[in-house]
Amino acid sequence: MGTLFISIILLMRVVQVYFSKKTSTLFPTSFTGRMKYIAISNGISSLPALVLFVISMVGGGTADLQTVLIGLLSGVALACASLCGQLALQSGTVVMNIVFSTAGLIVPCIAGVFFFNEPMSVLQWCAIAVFIVASLLLASSSKQSNSKFSYKTVLLCIGSFLFNGATMLCQKWLTFTNPNANISLFSFATFAIPAIVATLIFSLGQMKGTKETLNNKIYLPILLLAVALFIINQLATAATNYVSSAVLFALINGGHTIIATIISAIFFKEKITVKSLCGLILGIGSLLIIKI
């Protein structure tokens, strides 16, 4: 069962990588338009989460305010991570963006030292230093291959790193403080609350006359990305019952980076340079060590 879950997750990663890049070329330019994007994408992801939440309640599940509040924080972080990622893809390479977003796991690892009584080894701290070197190599390679690359791209990648890390931190925070929390409620809050807030902001912008019609070509990618994100989140959680965390991380995130490298080279003509290859290898290696 664990092999099946991981296979489906990697298939969804293919969808995620390809359509994330496609969406970045059609991404709205105004704040109101971007809120509309967040409202639609999170709204779609919240629907299956709602179904699972209702099923869990029928089966005797519980609901509590703490789960909802942590879900709210997770949703805000996830929405910000999505915005940073989409904007970074407009001027940076796919591989650089994926490595930075995946590296978000460093945030809960460091937080674990101070808040969850999970000390890191010397080797893990060294791995973080190696990741910084990998990031510099990837940034340098991206600058050489994309004329639009700027310091803004770097800041967006750092934002993607921090907000993805905050999302993972919320997941850790929930299970650490409330081991019996209703995961379905947490998932629903993570997607539904940002969708509602973004809808309100978008509606206010419309009332003030700030209008931007989304390109019709973006709706299919939004749908596929929303479904892929939900499936990945659900199956990754379920797979922990069958596969160790170290193996699961190696296959899901290492596979994600490899898939991104292949797709970016084939479909988006991003050249694999010596710097990007070295950065990729160091990045994957350092993240695997951190997770051990």
mmCIF file with all atom_site columns, N, CA and C in Angstrom, residues 129-199:
data_model
loop_
_atom_site.group_PDB
_atom_site.id
_atom_site.type_symbol
_atom_site.label_atom_id
_atom_site.label_alt_id
_atom_site.label_comp_id
_atom_site.label_asym_id
_atom_site.label_entity_id
_atom_site.label_seq_id
_atom_site.pdbx_PDB_ins_code
_atom_site.Cartn_x
_atom_site.Cartn_y
_atom_site.Cartn_z
_atom_site.occupancy
_atom_site.B_iso_or_equiv
_atom_site.pdbx_formal_charge
_atom_site.auth_seq_id
_atom_site.auth_comp_id
_atom_site.auth_asym_id
_atom_site.auth_atom_id
_atom_site.pdbx_PDB_model_num
ATOM 1   N N  . ALA A 1 129 ? 24.416  24.007 6.204   1.00 0.00 ? 129 ALA A N  1
ATOM 2   C CA . ALA A 1 129 ? 25.471  24.823 5.585   1.00 0.00 ? 129 ALA A CA 1
ATOM 3   C C  . ALA A 1 129 ? 25.680  24.406 4.126   1.00 0.00 ? 129 ALA A C  1
ATOM 4   N N  . VAL A 1 130 ? 25.647  23.092 3.882   1.00 0.00 ? 130 VAL A N  1
ATOM 5   C CA . VAL A 1 130 ? 25.785  22.592 2.507   1.00 0.00 ? 130 VAL A CA 1
ATOM 6   C C  . VAL A 1 130 ? 24.622  23.066 1.649   1.00 0.00 ? 130 VAL A C  1
ATOM 7   N N  . PHE A 1 131 ? 23.427  23.078 2.228   1.00 0.00 ? 131 PHE A N  1
ATOM 8   C CA . PHE A 1 131 ? 22.268  23.545 1.470   1.00 0.00 ? 131 PHE A CA 1
ATOM 9   C C  . PHE A 1 131 ? 22.418  25.012 1.062   1.00 0.00 ? 131 PHE A C  1
ATOM 10  N N  . ILE A 1 132 ? 22.997  25.821 1.930   1.00 0.00 ? 132 ILE A N  1
ATOM 11  C CA . ILE A 1 132 ? 23.214  27.239 1.600   1.00 0.00 ? 132 ILE A CA 1
ATOM 12  C C  . ILE A 1 132 ? 24.128  27.347 0.378   1.00 0.00 ? 132 ILE A C  1
ATOM 13  N N  . VAL A 1 133 ? 25.178  26.510 0.352   1.00 0.00 ? 133 VAL A N  1
ATOM 14  C CA . VAL A 1 133 ? 26.075  26.490 -0.810  1.00 0.00 ? 133 VAL A CA 1
ATOM 15  C C  . VAL A 1 133 ? 25.320  26.066 -2.057  1.00 0.00 ? 133 VAL A C  1
ATOM 16  N N  . ALA A 1 134 ? 24.473  25.032 -1.921  1.00 0.00 ? 134 ALA A N  1
ATOM 17  C CA . ALA A 1 134 ? 23.675  24.557 -3.051  1.00 0.00 ? 134 ALA A CA 1
ATOM 18  C C  . ALA A 1 134 ? 22.760  25.656 -3.565  1.00 0.00 ? 134 ALA A C  1
ATOM 19  N N  . SER A 1 135 ? 22.174  26.422 -2.654  1.00 0.00 ? 135 SER A N  1
ATOM 20  C CA . SER A 1 135 ? 21.275  27.511 -3.033  1.00 0.00 ? 135 SER A CA 1
ATOM 21  C C  . SER A 1 135 ? 22.010  28.576 -3.840  1.00 0.00 ? 135 SER A C  1
ATOM 22  N N  . LEU A 1 136 ? 23.227  28.894 -3.416  1.00 0.00 ? 136 LEU A N  1
ATOM 23  C CA . LEU A 1 136 ? 24.018  29.899 -4.130  1.00 0.00 ? 136 LEU A CA 1
ATOM 24  C C  . LEU A 1 136 ? 24.345  29.420 -5.549  1.00 0.00 ? 136 LEU A C  1
ATOM 25  N N  . LEU A 1 137 ? 24.659  28.144 -5.693  1.00 0.00 ? 137 LEU A N  1
ATOM 26  C CA . LEU A 1 137 ? 24.956  27.581 -7.012  1.00 0.00 ? 137 LEU A CA 1
ATOM 27  C C  . LEU A 1 137 ? 23.719  27.612 -7.910  1.00 0.00 ? 137 LEU A C  1
ATOM 28  N N  . LEU A 1 138 ? 22.575  27.245 -7.363  1.00 0.00 ? 138 LEU A N  1
ATOM 29  C CA . LEU A 1 138 ? 21.338  27.246 -8.143  1.00 0.00 ? 138 LEU A CA 1
ATOM 30  C C  . LEU A 1 138 ? 20.943  28.668 -8.545  1.00 0.00 ? 138 LEU A C  1
ATOM 31  N N  . ALA A 1 139 ? 21.122  29.615 -7.621  1.00 0.00 ? 139 ALA A N  1
ATOM 32  C CA . ALA A 1 139 ? 20.796  31.011 -7.924  1.00 0.00 ? 139 ALA A CA 1
ATOM 33  C C  . ALA A 1 139 ? 21.699  31.549 -9.022  1.00 0.00 ? 139 ALA A C  1
ATOM 34  N N  . SER A 1 140 ? 22.990  31.224 -8.945  1.00 0.00 ? 140 SER A N  1
ATOM 35  C CA . SER A 1 140 ? 23.945  31.668 -9.959  1.00 0.00 ? 140 SER A CA 1
ATOM 36  C C  . SER A 1 140 ? 23.606  31.084 -11.325 1.00 0.00 ? 140 SER A C  1
ATOM 37  N N  . SER A 1 141 ? 23.252  29.792 -11.348 1.00 0.00 ? 141 SER A N  1
ATOM 38  C CA . SER A 1 141 ? 22.894  29.131 -12.604 1.00 0.00 ? 141 SER A CA 1
ATOM 39  C C  . SER A 1 141 ? 21.615  29.729 -13.187 1.00 0.00 ? 141 SER A C  1
ATOM 40  N N  . SER A 1 142 ? 20.640  30.002 -12.311 1.00 0.00 ? 142 SER A N  1
ATOM 41  C CA . SER A 1 142 ? 19.369  30.579 -12.758 1.00 0.00 ? 142 SER A CA 1
ATOM 42  C C  . SER A 1 142 ? 19.579  31.967 -13.349 1.00 0.00 ? 142 SER A C  1
ATOM 43  N N  . LYS A 1 143 ? 20.493  32.735 -12.746 1.00 0.00 ? 143 LYS A N  1
ATOM 44  C CA . LYS A 1 143 ? 20.787  34.079 -13.247 1.00 0.00 ? 143 LYS A CA 1
ATOM 45  C C  . LYS A 1 143 ? 21.398  34.032 -14.636 1.00 0.00 ? 143 LYS A C  1
ATOM 46  N N  . GLN A 1 144 ? 22.230  33.024 -14.879 1.00 0.00 ? 144 GLN A N  1
ATOM 47  C CA . GLN A 1 144 ? 22.882  32.889 -16.180 1.00 0.00 ? 144 GLN A CA 1
ATOM 48  C C  . GLN A 1 144 ? 21.902  32.472 -17.277 1.00 0.00 ? 144 GLN A C  1
ATOM 49  N N  . SER A 1 145 ? 20.885  31.667 -16.903 1.00 0.00 ? 145 SER A N  1
ATOM 50  C CA . SER A 1 145 ? 19.977  31.108 -17.909 1.00 0.00 ? 145 SER A CA 1
ATOM 51  C C  . SER A 1 145 ? 18.708  31.924 -18.113 1.00 0.00 ? 145 SER A C  1
ATOM 52  N N  . ASN A 1 146 ? 18.443  32.901 -17.242 1.00 0.00 ? 146 ASN A N  1
ATOM 53  C CA . ASN A 1 146 ? 17.211  33.681 -17.355 1.00 0.00 ? 146 ASN A CA 1
ATOM 54  C C  . ASN A 1 146 ? 17.522  35.154 -17.179 1.00 0.00 ? 146 ASN A C  1
ATOM 55  N N  . SER A 1 147 ? 17.273  35.924 -18.228 1.00 0.00 ? 147 SER A N  1
ATOM 56  C CA . SER A 1 147 ? 17.585  37.360 -18.199 1.00 0.00 ? 147 SER A CA 1
ATOM 57  C C  . SER A 1 147 ? 16.687  38.129 -17.230 1.00 0.00 ? 147 SER A C  1
ATOM 58  N N  . LYS A 1 148 ? 15.530  37.544 -16.862 1.00 0.00 ? 148 LYS A N  1
ATOM 59  C CA . LYS A 1 148 ? 14.605  38.206 -15.948 1.00 0.00 ? 148 LYS A CA 1
ATOM 60  C C  . LYS A 1 148 ? 14.978  38.003 -14.483 1.00 0.00 ? 148 LYS A C  1
ATOM 61  N N  . PHE A 1 149 ? 15.967  37.155 -14.250 1.00 0.00 ? 149 PHE A N  1
ATOM 62  C CA . PHE A 1 149 ? 16.363  36.840 -12.874 1.00 0.00 ? 149 PHE A CA 1
ATOM 63  C C  . PHE A 1 149 ? 16.879  38.100 -12.175 1.00 0.00 ? 149 PHE A C  1
ATOM 64  N N  . SER A 1 150 ? 16.464  38.285 -10.914 1.00 0.00 ? 150 SER A N  1
ATOM 65  C CA . SER A 1 150 ? 16.898  39.449 -10.143 1.00 0.00 ? 150 SER A CA 1
ATOM 66  C C  . SER A 1 150 ? 16.910  39.087 -8.658  1.00 0.00 ? 150 SER A C  1
ATOM 67  N N  . TYR A 1 151 ? 17.279  40.061 -7.834  1.00 0.00 ? 151 TYR A N  1
ATOM 68  C CA . TYR A 1 151 ? 17.261  39.831 -6.396  1.00 0.00 ? 151 TYR A CA 1
ATOM 69  C C  . TYR A 1 151 ? 15.832  39.600 -5.904  1.00 0.00 ? 151 TYR A C  1
ATOM 70  N N  . LYS A 1 152 ? 14.862  40.124 -6.632  1.00 0.00 ? 152 LYS A N  1
ATOM 71  C CA . LYS A 1 152 ? 13.461  39.880 -6.290  1.00 0.00 ? 152 LYS A CA 1
ATOM 72  C C  . LYS A 1 152 ? 13.149  38.387 -6.391  1.00 0.00 ? 152 LYS A C  1
ATOM 73  N N  . THR A 1 153 ? 13.740  37.713 -7.383  1.00 0.00 ? 153 THR A N  1
ATOM 74  C CA . THR A 1 153 ? 13.552  36.276 -7.542  1.00 0.00 ? 153 THR A CA 1
ATOM 75  C C  . THR A 1 153 ? 14.083  35.533 -6.325  1.00 0.00 ? 153 THR A C  1
ATOM 76  N N  . VAL A 1 154 ? 15.259  35.950 -5.858  1.00 0.00 ? 154 VAL A N  1
ATOM 77  C CA . VAL A 1 154 ? 15.867  35.325 -4.677  1.00 0.00 ? 154 VAL A CA 1
ATOM 78  C C  . VAL A 1 154 ? 14.971  35.517 -3.460  1.00 0.00 ? 154 VAL A C  1
ATOM 79  N N  . LEU A 1 155 ? 14.455  36.734 -3.283  1.00 0.00 ? 155 LEU A N  1
ATOM 80  C CA . LEU A 1 155 ? 13.574  37.022 -2.143  1.00 0.00 ? 155 LEU A CA 1
ATOM 81  C C  . LEU A 1 155 ? 12.297  36.189 -2.212  1.00 0.00 ? 155 LEU A C  1
ATOM 82  N N  . LEU A 1 156 ? 11.760  36.011 -3.424  1.00 0.00 ? 156 LEU A N  1
ATOM 83  C CA . LEU A 1 156 ? 10.556  35.192 -3.586  1.00 0.00 ? 156 LEU A CA 1
ATOM 84  C C  . LEU A 1 156 ? 10.840  33.734 -3.245  1.00 0.00 ? 156 LEU A C  1
ATOM 85  N N  . CYS A 1 157 ? 12.019  33.234 -3.648  1.00 0.00 ? 157 CYS A N  1
ATOM 86  C CA . CYS A 1 157 ? 12.403  31.858 -3.320  1.00 0.00 ? 157 CYS A CA 1
ATOM 87  C C  . CYS A 1 157 ? 12.582  31.693 -1.815  1.00 0.00 ? 157 CYS A C  1
ATOM 88  N N  . ILE A 1 158 ? 13.159  32.709 -1.173  1.00 0.00 ? 158 ILE A N  1
ATOM 89  C CA . ILE A 1 158 ? 13.312  32.668 0.283   1.00 0.00 ? 158 ILE A CA 1
ATOM 90  C C  . ILE A 1 158 ? 11.933  32.684 0.940   1.00 0.00 ? 158 ILE A C  1
ATOM 91  N N  . GLY A 1 159 ? 11.016  33.489 0.373   1.00 0.00 ? 159 GLY A N  1
ATOM 92  C CA . GLY A 1 159 ? 9.642   33.515 0.878   1.00 0.00 ? 159 GLY A CA 1
ATOM 93  C C  . GLY A 1 159 ? 8.981   32.158 0.740   1.00 0.00 ? 159 GLY A C  1
ATOM 94  N N  . SER A 1 160 ? 9.181   31.511 -0.415  1.00 0.00 ? 160 SER A N  1
ATOM 95  C CA . SER A 1 160 ? 8.647   30.174 -0.634  1.00 0.00 ? 160 SER A CA 1
ATOM 96  C C  . SER A 1 160 ? 9.207   29.194 0.399   1.00 0.00 ? 160 SER A C  1
ATOM 97  N N  . PHE A 1 161 ? 10.496  29.304 0.658   1.00 0.00 ? 161 PHE A N  1
ATOM 98  C CA . PHE A 1 161 ? 11.166  28.462 1.650   1.00 0.00 ? 161 PHE A CA 1
ATOM 99  C C  . PHE A 1 161 ? 10.564  28.662 3.040   1.00 0.00 ? 161 PHE A C  1
ATOM 100 N N  . LEU A 1 162 ? 10.426  29.909 3.464   1.00 0.00 ? 162 LEU A N  1
ATOM 101 C CA . LEU A 1 162 ? 9.932   30.208 4.810   1.00 0.00 ? 162 LEU A CA 1
ATOM 102 C C  . LEU A 1 162 ? 8.460   29.836 4.979   1.00 0.00 ? 162 LEU A C  1
ATOM 103 N N  . PHE A 1 163 ? 7.633   30.173 3.980   1.00 0.00 ? 163 PHE A N  1
ATOM 104 C CA . PHE A 1 163 ? 6.198   29.896 4.108   1.00 0.00 ? 163 PHE A CA 1
ATOM 105 C C  . PHE A 1 163 ? 5.888   28.404 3.978   1.00 0.00 ? 163 PHE A C  1
ATOM 106 N N  . ASN A 1 164 ? 6.623   27.697 3.112   1.00 0.00 ? 164 ASN A N  1
ATOM 107 C CA . ASN A 1 164 ? 6.445   26.248 3.069   1.00 0.00 ? 164 ASN A CA 1
ATOM 108 C C  . ASN A 1 164 ? 6.896   25.627 4.388   1.00 0.00 ? 164 ASN A C  1
ATOM 109 N N  . GLY A 1 165 ? 7.973   26.183 4.947   1.00 0.00 ? 165 GLY A N  1
ATOM 110 C CA . GLY A 1 165 ? 8.441   25.717 6.251   1.00 0.00 ? 165 GLY A CA 1
ATOM 111 C C  . GLY A 1 165 ? 7.422   25.977 7.343   1.00 0.00 ? 165 GLY A C  1
ATOM 112 N N  . ALA A 1 166 ? 6.765   27.143 7.281   1.00 0.00 ? 166 ALA A N  1
ATOM 113 C CA . ALA A 1 166 ? 5.738   27.478 8.272   1.00 0.00 ? 166 ALA A CA 1
ATOM 114 C C  . ALA A 1 166 ? 4.549   26.524 8.163   1.00 0.00 ? 166 ALA A C  1
ATOM 115 N N  . THR A 1 167 ? 4.219   26.130 6.928   1.00 0.00 ? 167 THR A N  1
ATOM 116 C CA . THR A 1 167 ? 3.133   25.165 6.728   1.00 0.00 ? 167 THR A CA 1
ATOM 117 C C  . THR A 1 167 ? 3.471   23.830 7.391   1.00 0.00 ? 167 THR A C  1
ATOM 118 N N  . MET A 1 168 ? 4.705   23.352 7.172   1.00 0.00 ? 168 MET A N  1
ATOM 119 C CA . MET A 1 168 ? 5.145   22.095 7.795   1.00 0.00 ? 168 MET A CA 1
ATOM 120 C C  . MET A 1 168 ? 5.207   22.234 9.317   1.00 0.00 ? 168 MET A C  1
ATOM 121 N N  . LEU A 1 169 ? 5.608   23.423 9.782   1.00 0.00 ? 169 LEU A N  1
ATOM 122 C CA . LEU A 1 169 ? 5.693   23.670 11.217  1.00 0.00 ? 169 LEU A CA 1
ATOM 123 C C  . LEU A 1 169 ? 4.310   23.569 11.863  1.00 0.00 ? 169 LEU A C  1
ATOM 124 N N  . CYS A 1 170 ? 3.298   24.086 11.177  1.00 0.00 ? 170 CYS A N  1
ATOM 125 C CA . CYS A 1 170 ? 1.922   24.010 11.693  1.00 0.00 ? 170 CYS A CA 1
ATOM 126 C C  . CYS A 1 170 ? 1.473   22.558 11.812  1.00 0.00 ? 170 CYS A C  1
ATOM 127 N N  . GLN A 1 171 ? 1.841   21.732 10.832  1.00 0.00 ? 171 GLN A N  1
ATOM 128 C CA . GLN A 1 171 ? 1.489   20.316 10.882  1.00 0.00 ? 171 GLN A CA 1
ATOM 129 C C  . GLN A 1 171 ? 2.139   19.647 12.092  1.00 0.00 ? 171 GLN A C  1
ATOM 130 N N  . LYS A 1 172 ? 3.406   19.966 12.316  1.00 0.00 ? 172 LYS A N  1
ATOM 131 C CA . LYS A 1 172 ? 4.130   19.418 13.456  1.00 0.00 ? 172 LYS A CA 1
ATOM 132 C C  . LYS A 1 172 ? 3.535   19.927 14.766  1.00 0.00 ? 172 LYS A C  1
ATOM 133 N N  . TRP A 1 173 ? 3.231   21.211 14.798  1.00 0.00 ? 173 TRP A N  1
ATOM 134 C CA . TRP A 1 173 ? 2.661   21.844 15.988  1.00 0.00 ? 173 TRP A CA 1
ATOM 135 C C  . TRP A 1 173 ? 1.342   21.173 16.374  1.00 0.00 ? 173 TRP A C  1
ATOM 136 N N  . LEU A 1 174 ? 0.513   20.891 15.372  1.00 0.00 ? 174 LEU A N  1
ATOM 137 C CA . LEU A 1 174 ? -0.793  20.280 15.625  1.00 0.00 ? 174 LEU A CA 1
ATOM 138 C C  . LEU A 1 174 ? -0.643  18.896 16.258  1.00 0.00 ? 174 LEU A C  1
ATOM 139 N N  . THR A 1 175 ? 0.162   18.038 15.628  1.00 0.00 ? 175 THR A N  1
ATOM 140 C CA . THR A 1 175 ? 0.289   16.669 16.114  1.00 0.00 ? 175 THR A CA 1
ATOM 141 C C  . THR A 1 175 ? 1.055   16.607 17.444  1.00 0.00 ? 175 THR A C  1
ATOM 142 N N  . PHE A 1 176 ? 1.926   17.592 17.692  1.00 0.00 ? 176 PHE A N  1
ATOM 143 C CA . PHE A 1 176 ? 2.698   17.608 18.940  1.00 0.00 ? 176 PHE A CA 1
ATOM 144 C C  . PHE A 1 176 ? 1.810   18.019 20.110  1.00 0.00 ? 176 PHE A C  1
ATOM 145 N N  . THR A 1 177 ? 0.981   19.030 19.904  1.00 0.00 ? 177 THR A N  1
ATOM 146 C CA . THR A 1 177 ? 0.137   19.543 20.987  1.00 0.00 ? 177 THR A CA 1
ATOM 147 C C  . THR A 1 177 ? -1.185  18.810 21.111  1.00 0.00 ? 177 THR A C  1
ATOM 148 N N  . ASN A 1 178 ? -1.620  18.183 20.016  1.00 0.00 ? 178 ASN A N  1
ATOM 149 C CA . ASN A 1 178 ? -2.916  17.502 20.031  1.00 0.00 ? 178 ASN A CA 1
ATOM 150 C C  . ASN A 1 178 ? -2.844  16.242 19.158  1.00 0.00 ? 178 ASN A C  1
ATOM 151 N N  . PRO A 1 179 ? -2.260  15.165 19.689  1.00 0.00 ? 179 PRO A N  1
ATOM 152 C CA . PRO A 1 179 ? -2.067  13.940 18.900  1.00 0.00 ? 179 PRO A CA 1
ATOM 153 C C  . PRO A 1 179 ? -3.366  13.354 18.353  1.00 0.00 ? 179 PRO A C  1
ATOM 154 N N  . ASN A 1 180 ? -4.487  13.631 19.011  1.00 0.00 ? 180 ASN A N  1
ATOM 155 C CA . ASN A 1 180 ? -5.774  13.083 18.586  1.00 0.00 ? 180 ASN A CA 1
ATOM 156 C C  . ASN A 1 180 ? -6.588  14.072 17.758  1.00 0.00 ? 180 ASN A C  1
ATOM 157 N N  . ALA A 1 181 ? -5.935  15.090 17.232  1.00 0.00 ? 181 ALA A N  1
ATOM 158 C CA . ALA A 1 181 ? -6.642  16.108 16.448  1.00 0.00 ? 181 ALA A CA 1
ATOM 159 C C  . ALA A 1 181 ? -7.284  15.500 15.202  1.00 0.00 ? 181 ALA A C  1
ATOM 160 N N  . ASN A 1 182 ? -8.371  16.094 14.781  1.00 0.00 ? 182 ASN A N  1
ATOM 161 C CA . ASN A 1 182 ? -9.072  15.657 13.570  1.00 0.00 ? 182 ASN A CA 1
ATOM 162 C C  . ASN A 1 182 ? -8.323  16.221 12.356  1.00 0.00 ? 182 ASN A C  1
ATOM 163 N N  . ILE A 1 183 ? -7.547  15.372 11.690  1.00 0.00 ? 183 ILE A N  1
ATOM 164 C CA . ILE A 1 183 ? -6.727  15.810 10.561  1.00 0.00 ? 183 ILE A CA 1
ATOM 165 C C  . ILE A 1 183 ? -7.582  16.347 9.419   1.00 0.00 ? 183 ILE A C  1
ATOM 166 N N  . SER A 1 184 ? -8.762  15.760 9.236   1.00 0.00 ? 184 SER A N  1
ATOM 167 C CA . SER A 1 184 ? -9.659  16.216 8.172   1.00 0.00 ? 184 SER A CA 1
ATOM 168 C C  . SER A 1 184 ? -10.137 17.645 8.437   1.00 0.00 ? 184 SER A C  1
ATOM 169 N N  . LEU A 1 185 ? -10.410 17.953 9.698   1.00 0.00 ? 185 LEU A N  1
ATOM 170 C CA . LEU A 1 185 ? -10.801 19.322 10.061  1.00 0.00 ? 185 LEU A CA 1
ATOM 171 C C  . LEU A 1 185 ? -9.642  20.271 9.815   1.00 0.00 ? 185 LEU A C  1
ATOM 172 N N  . PHE A 1 186 ? -8.433  19.836 10.164  1.00 0.00 ? 186 PHE A N  1
ATOM 173 C CA . PHE A 1 186 ? -7.242  20.656 9.946   1.00 0.00 ? 186 PHE A CA 1
ATOM 174 C C  . PHE A 1 186 ? -7.062  20.949 8.451   1.00 0.00 ? 186 PHE A C  1
ATOM 175 N N  . SER A 1 187 ? -7.214  19.931 7.609   1.00 0.00 ? 187 SER A N  1
ATOM 176 C CA . SER A 1 187 ? -7.071  20.109 6.156   1.00 0.00 ? 187 SER A CA 1
ATOM 177 C C  . SER A 1 187 ? -8.146  21.054 5.622   1.00 0.00 ? 187 SER A C  1
ATOM 178 N N  . PHE A 1 188 ? -9.357  20.876 6.100   1.00 0.00 ? 188 PHE A N  1
ATOM 179 C CA . PHE A 1 188 ? -10.455 21.733 5.631   1.00 0.00 ? 188 PHE A CA 1
ATOM 180 C C  . PHE A 1 188 ? -10.203 23.188 6.006   1.00 0.00 ? 188 PHE A C  1
ATOM 181 N N  . ALA A 1 189 ? -9.777  23.411 7.263   1.00 0.00 ? 189 ALA A N  1
ATOM 182 C CA . ALA A 1 189 ? -9.493  24.782 7.708   1.00 0.00 ? 189 ALA A CA 1
ATOM 183 C C  . ALA A 1 189 ? -8.333  25.379 6.922   1.00 0.00 ? 189 ALA A C  1
ATOM 184 N N  . THR A 1 190 ? -7.321  24.557 6.627   1.00 0.00 ? 190 THR A N  1
ATOM 185 C CA . THR A 1 190 ? -6.148  25.013 5.889   1.00 0.00 ? 190 THR A CA 1
ATOM 186 C C  . THR A 1 190 ? -6.525  25.562 4.518   1.00 0.00 ? 190 THR A C  1
ATOM 187 N N  . PHE A 1 191 ? -7.471  24.916 3.851   1.00 0.00 ? 191 PHE A N  1
ATOM 188 C CA . PHE A 1 191 ? -7.859  25.342 2.508   1.00 0.00 ? 191 PHE A CA 1
ATOM 189 C C  . PHE A 1 191 ? -9.044  26.318 2.511   1.00 0.00 ? 191 PHE A C  1
ATOM 190 N N  . ALA A 1 192 ? -10.041 26.064 3.361   1.00 0.00 ? 192 ALA A N  1
ATOM 191 C CA . ALA A 1 192 ? -11.290 26.830 3.302   1.00 0.00 ? 192 ALA A CA 1
ATOM 192 C C  . ALA A 1 192 ? -11.145 28.258 3.814   1.00 0.00 ? 192 ALA A C  1
ATOM 193 N N  . ILE A 1 193 ? -10.427 28.434 4.930   1.00 0.00 ? 193 ILE A N  1
ATOM 194 C CA . ILE A 1 193 ? -10.326 29.777 5.522   1.00 0.00 ? 193 ILE A CA 1
ATOM 195 C C  . ILE A 1 193 ? -9.610  30.757 4.584   1.00 0.00 ? 193 ILE A C  1
ATOM 196 N N  . PRO A 1 194 ? -8.440  30.410 4.003   1.00 0.00 ? 194 PRO A N  1
ATOM 197 C CA . PRO A 1 194 ? -7.820  31.325 3.033   1.00 0.00 ? 194 PRO A CA 1
ATOM 198 C C  . PRO A 1 194 ? -8.714  31.584 1.824   1.00 0.00 ? 194 PRO A C  1
ATOM 199 N N  . ALA A 1 195 ? -9.474  30.569 1.404   1.00 0.00 ? 195 ALA A N  1
ATOM 200 C CA . ALA A 1 195 ? -10.385 30.746 0.262   1.00 0.00 ? 195 ALA A CA 1
ATOM 201 C C  . ALA A 1 195 ? -11.446 31.787 0.584   1.00 0.00 ? 195 ALA A C  1
ATOM 202 N N  . ILE A 1 196 ? -11.981 31.721 1.815   1.00 0.00 ? 196 ILE A N  1
ATOM 203 C CA . ILE A 1 196 ? -13.016 32.677 2.233   1.00 0.00 ? 196 ILE A CA 1
ATOM 204 C C  . ILE A 1 196 ? -12.440 34.085 2.347   1.00 0.00 ? 196 ILE A C  1
ATOM 205 N N  . VAL A 1 197 ? -11.262 34.201 2.989   1.00 0.00 ? 197 VAL A N  1
ATOM 206 C CA . VAL A 1 197 ? -10.621 35.512 3.157   1.00 0.00 ? 197 VAL A CA 1
ATOM 207 C C  . VAL A 1 197 ? -10.264 36.118 1.798   1.00 0.00 ? 197 VAL A C  1
ATOM 208 N N  . ALA A 1 198 ? -9.695  35.303 0.904   1.00 0.00 ? 198 ALA A N  1
ATOM 209 C CA . ALA A 1 198 ? -9.316  35.786 -0.428  1.00 0.00 ? 198 ALA A CA 1
ATOM 210 C C  . ALA A 1 198 ? -10.542 36.215 -1.217  1.00 0.00 ? 198 ALA A C  1
ATOM 211 N N  . THR A 1 199 ? -11.648 35.496 -1.041  1.00 0.00 ? 199 THR A N  1
ATOM 212 C CA . THR A 1 199 ? -12.896 35.853 -1.730  1.00 0.00 ? 199 THR A CA 1
ATOM 213 C C  . THR A 1 199 ? -13.396 37.211 -1.263  1.00 0.00 ? 199 THR A C  1
#
